[in-house]
mmCIF file of C-alpha atoms in Angstrom:
data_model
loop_
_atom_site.group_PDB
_atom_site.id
_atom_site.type_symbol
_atom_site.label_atom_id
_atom_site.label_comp_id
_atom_site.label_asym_id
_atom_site.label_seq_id
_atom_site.Cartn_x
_atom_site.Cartn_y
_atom_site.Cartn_z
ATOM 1 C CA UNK D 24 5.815 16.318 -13.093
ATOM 2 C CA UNK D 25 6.765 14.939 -9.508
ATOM 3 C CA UNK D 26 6.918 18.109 -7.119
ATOM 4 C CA UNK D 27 7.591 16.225 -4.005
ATOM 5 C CA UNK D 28 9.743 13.549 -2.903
ATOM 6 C CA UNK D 29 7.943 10.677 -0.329
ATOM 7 C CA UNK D 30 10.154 8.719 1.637
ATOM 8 C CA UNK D 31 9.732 6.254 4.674
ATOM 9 C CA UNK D 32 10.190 8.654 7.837
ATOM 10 C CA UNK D 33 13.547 8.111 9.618
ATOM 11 C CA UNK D 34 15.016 9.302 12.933
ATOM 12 C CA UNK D 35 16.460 12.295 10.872
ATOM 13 C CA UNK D 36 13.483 13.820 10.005
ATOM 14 C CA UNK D 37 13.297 14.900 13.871
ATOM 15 C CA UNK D 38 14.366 17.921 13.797
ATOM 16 C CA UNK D 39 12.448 19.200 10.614
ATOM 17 C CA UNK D 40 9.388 17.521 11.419
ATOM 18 C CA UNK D 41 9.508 18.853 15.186
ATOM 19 C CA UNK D 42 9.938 22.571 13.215
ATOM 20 C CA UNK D 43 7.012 22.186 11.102
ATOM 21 C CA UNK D 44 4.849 20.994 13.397
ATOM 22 C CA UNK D 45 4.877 23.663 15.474
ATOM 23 C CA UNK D 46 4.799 26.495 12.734
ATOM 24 C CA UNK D 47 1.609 24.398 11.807
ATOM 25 C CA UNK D 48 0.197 23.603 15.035
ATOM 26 C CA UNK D 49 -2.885 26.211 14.874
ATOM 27 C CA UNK D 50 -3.763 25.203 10.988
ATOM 28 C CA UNK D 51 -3.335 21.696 12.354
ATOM 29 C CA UNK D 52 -6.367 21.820 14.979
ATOM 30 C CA UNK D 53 -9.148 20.762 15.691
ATOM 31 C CA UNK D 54 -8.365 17.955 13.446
ATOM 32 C CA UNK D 55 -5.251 16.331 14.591
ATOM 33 C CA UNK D 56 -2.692 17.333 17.463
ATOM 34 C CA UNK D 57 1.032 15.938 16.084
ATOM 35 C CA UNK D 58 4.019 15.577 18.258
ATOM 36 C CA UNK D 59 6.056 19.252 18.530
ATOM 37 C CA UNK D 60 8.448 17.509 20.934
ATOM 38 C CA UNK D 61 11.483 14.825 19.991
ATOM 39 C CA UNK D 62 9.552 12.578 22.731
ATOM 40 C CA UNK D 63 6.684 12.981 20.886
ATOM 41 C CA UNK D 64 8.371 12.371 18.100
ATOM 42 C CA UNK D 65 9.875 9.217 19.469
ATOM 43 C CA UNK D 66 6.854 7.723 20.123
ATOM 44 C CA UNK D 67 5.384 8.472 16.889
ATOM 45 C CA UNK D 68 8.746 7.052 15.386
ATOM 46 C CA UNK D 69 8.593 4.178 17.098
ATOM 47 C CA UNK D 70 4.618 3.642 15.910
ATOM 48 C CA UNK D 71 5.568 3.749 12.512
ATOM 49 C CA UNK D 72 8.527 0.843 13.016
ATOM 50 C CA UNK D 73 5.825 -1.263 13.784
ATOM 51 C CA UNK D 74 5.457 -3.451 11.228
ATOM 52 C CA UNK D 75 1.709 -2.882 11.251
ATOM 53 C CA UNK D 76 2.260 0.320 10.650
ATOM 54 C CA UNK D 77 4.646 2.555 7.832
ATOM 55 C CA UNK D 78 5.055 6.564 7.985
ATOM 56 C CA UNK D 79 6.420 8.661 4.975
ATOM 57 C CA UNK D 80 7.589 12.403 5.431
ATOM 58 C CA UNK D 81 6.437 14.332 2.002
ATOM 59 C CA UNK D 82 9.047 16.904 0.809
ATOM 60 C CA UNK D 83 9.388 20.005 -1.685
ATOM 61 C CA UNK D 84 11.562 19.183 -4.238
ATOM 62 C CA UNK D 85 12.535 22.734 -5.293
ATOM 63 C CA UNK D 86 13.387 23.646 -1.101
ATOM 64 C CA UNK D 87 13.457 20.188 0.733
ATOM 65 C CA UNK D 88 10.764 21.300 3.560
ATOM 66 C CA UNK D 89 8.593 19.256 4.749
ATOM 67 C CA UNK D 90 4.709 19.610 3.357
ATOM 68 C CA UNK D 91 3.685 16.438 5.266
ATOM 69 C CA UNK D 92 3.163 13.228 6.875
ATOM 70 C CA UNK D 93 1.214 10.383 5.422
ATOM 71 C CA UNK D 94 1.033 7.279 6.851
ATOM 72 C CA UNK D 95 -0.368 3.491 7.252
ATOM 73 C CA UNK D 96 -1.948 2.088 9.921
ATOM 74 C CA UNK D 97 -3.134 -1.075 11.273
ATOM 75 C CA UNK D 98 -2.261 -2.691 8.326
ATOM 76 C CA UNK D 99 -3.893 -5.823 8.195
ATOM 77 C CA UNK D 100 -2.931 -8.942 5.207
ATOM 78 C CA UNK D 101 -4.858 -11.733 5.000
ATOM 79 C CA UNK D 102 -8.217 -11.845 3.846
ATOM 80 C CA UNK D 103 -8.957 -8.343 5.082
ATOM 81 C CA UNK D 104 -6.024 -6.354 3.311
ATOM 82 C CA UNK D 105 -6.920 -3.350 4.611
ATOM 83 C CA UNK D 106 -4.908 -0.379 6.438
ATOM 84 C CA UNK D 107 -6.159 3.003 7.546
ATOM 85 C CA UNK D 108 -4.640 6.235 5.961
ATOM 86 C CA UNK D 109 -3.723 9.170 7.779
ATOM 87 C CA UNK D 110 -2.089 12.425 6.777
ATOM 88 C CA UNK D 111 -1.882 15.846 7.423
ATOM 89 C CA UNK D 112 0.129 18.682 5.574
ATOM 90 C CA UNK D 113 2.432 21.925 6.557
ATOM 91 C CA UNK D 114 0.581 24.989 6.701
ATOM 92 C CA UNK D 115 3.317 26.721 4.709
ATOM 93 C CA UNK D 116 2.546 24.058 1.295
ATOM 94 C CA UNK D 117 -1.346 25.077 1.684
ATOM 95 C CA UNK D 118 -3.514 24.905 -1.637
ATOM 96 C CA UNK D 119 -0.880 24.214 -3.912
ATOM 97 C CA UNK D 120 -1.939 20.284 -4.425
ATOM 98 C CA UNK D 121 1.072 18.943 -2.704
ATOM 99 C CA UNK D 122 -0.704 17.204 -0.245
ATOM 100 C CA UNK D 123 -2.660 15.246 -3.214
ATOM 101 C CA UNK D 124 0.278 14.153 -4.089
ATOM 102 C CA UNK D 125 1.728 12.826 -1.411
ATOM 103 C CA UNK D 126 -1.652 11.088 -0.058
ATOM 104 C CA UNK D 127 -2.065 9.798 -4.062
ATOM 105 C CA UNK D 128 1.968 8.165 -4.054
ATOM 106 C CA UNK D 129 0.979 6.834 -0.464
ATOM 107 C CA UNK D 130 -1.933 5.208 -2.124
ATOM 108 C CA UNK D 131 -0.212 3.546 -4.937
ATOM 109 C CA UNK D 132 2.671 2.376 -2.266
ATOM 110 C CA UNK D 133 -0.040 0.900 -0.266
ATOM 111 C CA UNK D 134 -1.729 -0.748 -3.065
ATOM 112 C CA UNK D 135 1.461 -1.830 -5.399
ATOM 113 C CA UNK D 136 4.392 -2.398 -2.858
ATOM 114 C CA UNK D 137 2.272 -3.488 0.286
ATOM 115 C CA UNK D 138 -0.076 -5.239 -1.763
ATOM 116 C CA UNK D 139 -3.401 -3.985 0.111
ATOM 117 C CA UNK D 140 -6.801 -4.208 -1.310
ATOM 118 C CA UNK D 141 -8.357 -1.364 0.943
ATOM 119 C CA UNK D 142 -7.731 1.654 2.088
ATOM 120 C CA UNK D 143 -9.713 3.904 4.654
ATOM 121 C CA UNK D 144 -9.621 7.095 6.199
ATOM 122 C CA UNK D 145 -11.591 8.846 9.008
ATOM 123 C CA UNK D 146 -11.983 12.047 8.435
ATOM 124 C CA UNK D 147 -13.897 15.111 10.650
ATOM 125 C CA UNK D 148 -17.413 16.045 8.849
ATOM 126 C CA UNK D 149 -16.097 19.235 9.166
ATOM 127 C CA UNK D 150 -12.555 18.855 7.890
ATOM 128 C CA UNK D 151 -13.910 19.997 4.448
ATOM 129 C CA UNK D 152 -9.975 20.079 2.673
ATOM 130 C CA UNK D 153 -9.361 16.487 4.225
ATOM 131 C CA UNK D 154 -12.630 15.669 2.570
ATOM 132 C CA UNK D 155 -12.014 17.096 -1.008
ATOM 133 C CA UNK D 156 -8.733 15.632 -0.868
ATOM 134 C CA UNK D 157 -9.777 11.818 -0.616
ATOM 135 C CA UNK D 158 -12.835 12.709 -3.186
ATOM 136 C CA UNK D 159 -10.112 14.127 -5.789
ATOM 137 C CA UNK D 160 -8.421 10.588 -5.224
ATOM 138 C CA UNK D 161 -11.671 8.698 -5.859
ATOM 139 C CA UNK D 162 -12.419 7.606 -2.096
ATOM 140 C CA UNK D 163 -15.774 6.977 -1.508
ATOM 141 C CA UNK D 164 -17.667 8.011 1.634
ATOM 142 C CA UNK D 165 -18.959 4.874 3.158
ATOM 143 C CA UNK D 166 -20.953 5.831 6.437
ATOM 144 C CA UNK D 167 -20.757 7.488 9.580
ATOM 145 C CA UNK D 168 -19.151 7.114 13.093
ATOM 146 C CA UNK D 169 -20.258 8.835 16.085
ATOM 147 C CA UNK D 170 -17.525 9.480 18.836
ATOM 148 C CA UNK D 171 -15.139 7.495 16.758
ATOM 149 C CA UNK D 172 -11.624 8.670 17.335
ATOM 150 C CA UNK D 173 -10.632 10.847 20.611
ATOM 151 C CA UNK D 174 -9.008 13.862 19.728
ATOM 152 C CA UNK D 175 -8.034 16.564 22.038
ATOM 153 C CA UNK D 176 -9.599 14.795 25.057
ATOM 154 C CA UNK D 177 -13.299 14.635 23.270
ATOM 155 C CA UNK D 178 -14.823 12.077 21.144
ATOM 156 C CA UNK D 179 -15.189 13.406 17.496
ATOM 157 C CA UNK D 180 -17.476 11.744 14.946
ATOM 158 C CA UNK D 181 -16.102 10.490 12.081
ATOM 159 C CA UNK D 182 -16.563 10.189 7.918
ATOM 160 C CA UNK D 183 -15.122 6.466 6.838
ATOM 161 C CA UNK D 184 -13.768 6.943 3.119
ATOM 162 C CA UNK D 185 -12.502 3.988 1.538
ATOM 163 C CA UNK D 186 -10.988 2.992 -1.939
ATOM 164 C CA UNK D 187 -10.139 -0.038 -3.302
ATOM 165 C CA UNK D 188 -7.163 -1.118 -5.279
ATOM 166 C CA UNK D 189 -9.484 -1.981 -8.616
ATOM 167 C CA UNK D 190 -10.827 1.444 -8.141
ATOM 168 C CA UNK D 191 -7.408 3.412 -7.990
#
């Protein structure tokens, strides 16, 4: 049974996303740093309009709060069909699987409505919850990346995860 509803973000998830943000900001580092402004937000917003990229908000059913953001990137069609997944949940929804849920719906979305062959997420070695999450999901670690992604003004190795569509 479904106990969140994923949607493509839209401009009025501002306000709630701004909200949780910040209520999550010190569960959210060292990993990632999201917006906790509406500029930020507009940026981010903007991102996800893309085209090469798509953003979902993941809510509670039961209270309609936000436990996260998934979301697409650098989606690529062709002969690669490959994006890169990124998400992050509310402090608030914490060990109660919701987060599993949302990454596993943005997963089949990816797969069955985008039609992509890959996914791949870069995760922290030390981001051990990120890490169990893509392993419940099947994601396989594929290698290593030093400095890959800077984060917080450093350079921060890197896990690459990946799972194919046959394998979902």
């Amino acid at each position: 049974m479904r106990k969140i509803l994923l949607s493509k973000v839209c401009r009025k998830d501002a306000v709630d996303l701004i909200k949780a943000n910040i209520e999550s900001r010190s569960y959210h580092a060292p990993w990632t740093q999201p917006f906790i402004t509406r500029e930020g937000f507009d940026t981010w917003f903007d991102e996800q309009m893309s085209g090469a990229n798509m953003g979902f908000v993941a809510r509670d059913l039961d209270t309609g709060r936000i436990v996260g953001i998934t979301h697409l990137s650098q989606i690529f069609m062709r002969g690669f069909q490959n994006a890169y997944l990124g998400y992050y949940g509310m402090i608030e929804f914490s060990g109660r699987g919701l987060m599993t849920e949302a990454v596993r719906l943005t997963v089949q979305a990816a797969f069955n409505d985008v039609g992509l062959h890959r996914l791949e997420a870069n995760i922290q070695p030390g981001n051990m919850k990120s890490i169990a999450l893509v392993r419940r999901l099947g994601f396989r670690n594929e290698g290593f990346s030093p400095r890959y992604l800077r984060i917080d003004g450093e350079w921060r190795d890197h896990e690459r995860w990946a799972l194919l569509r046959d394998e979902s």
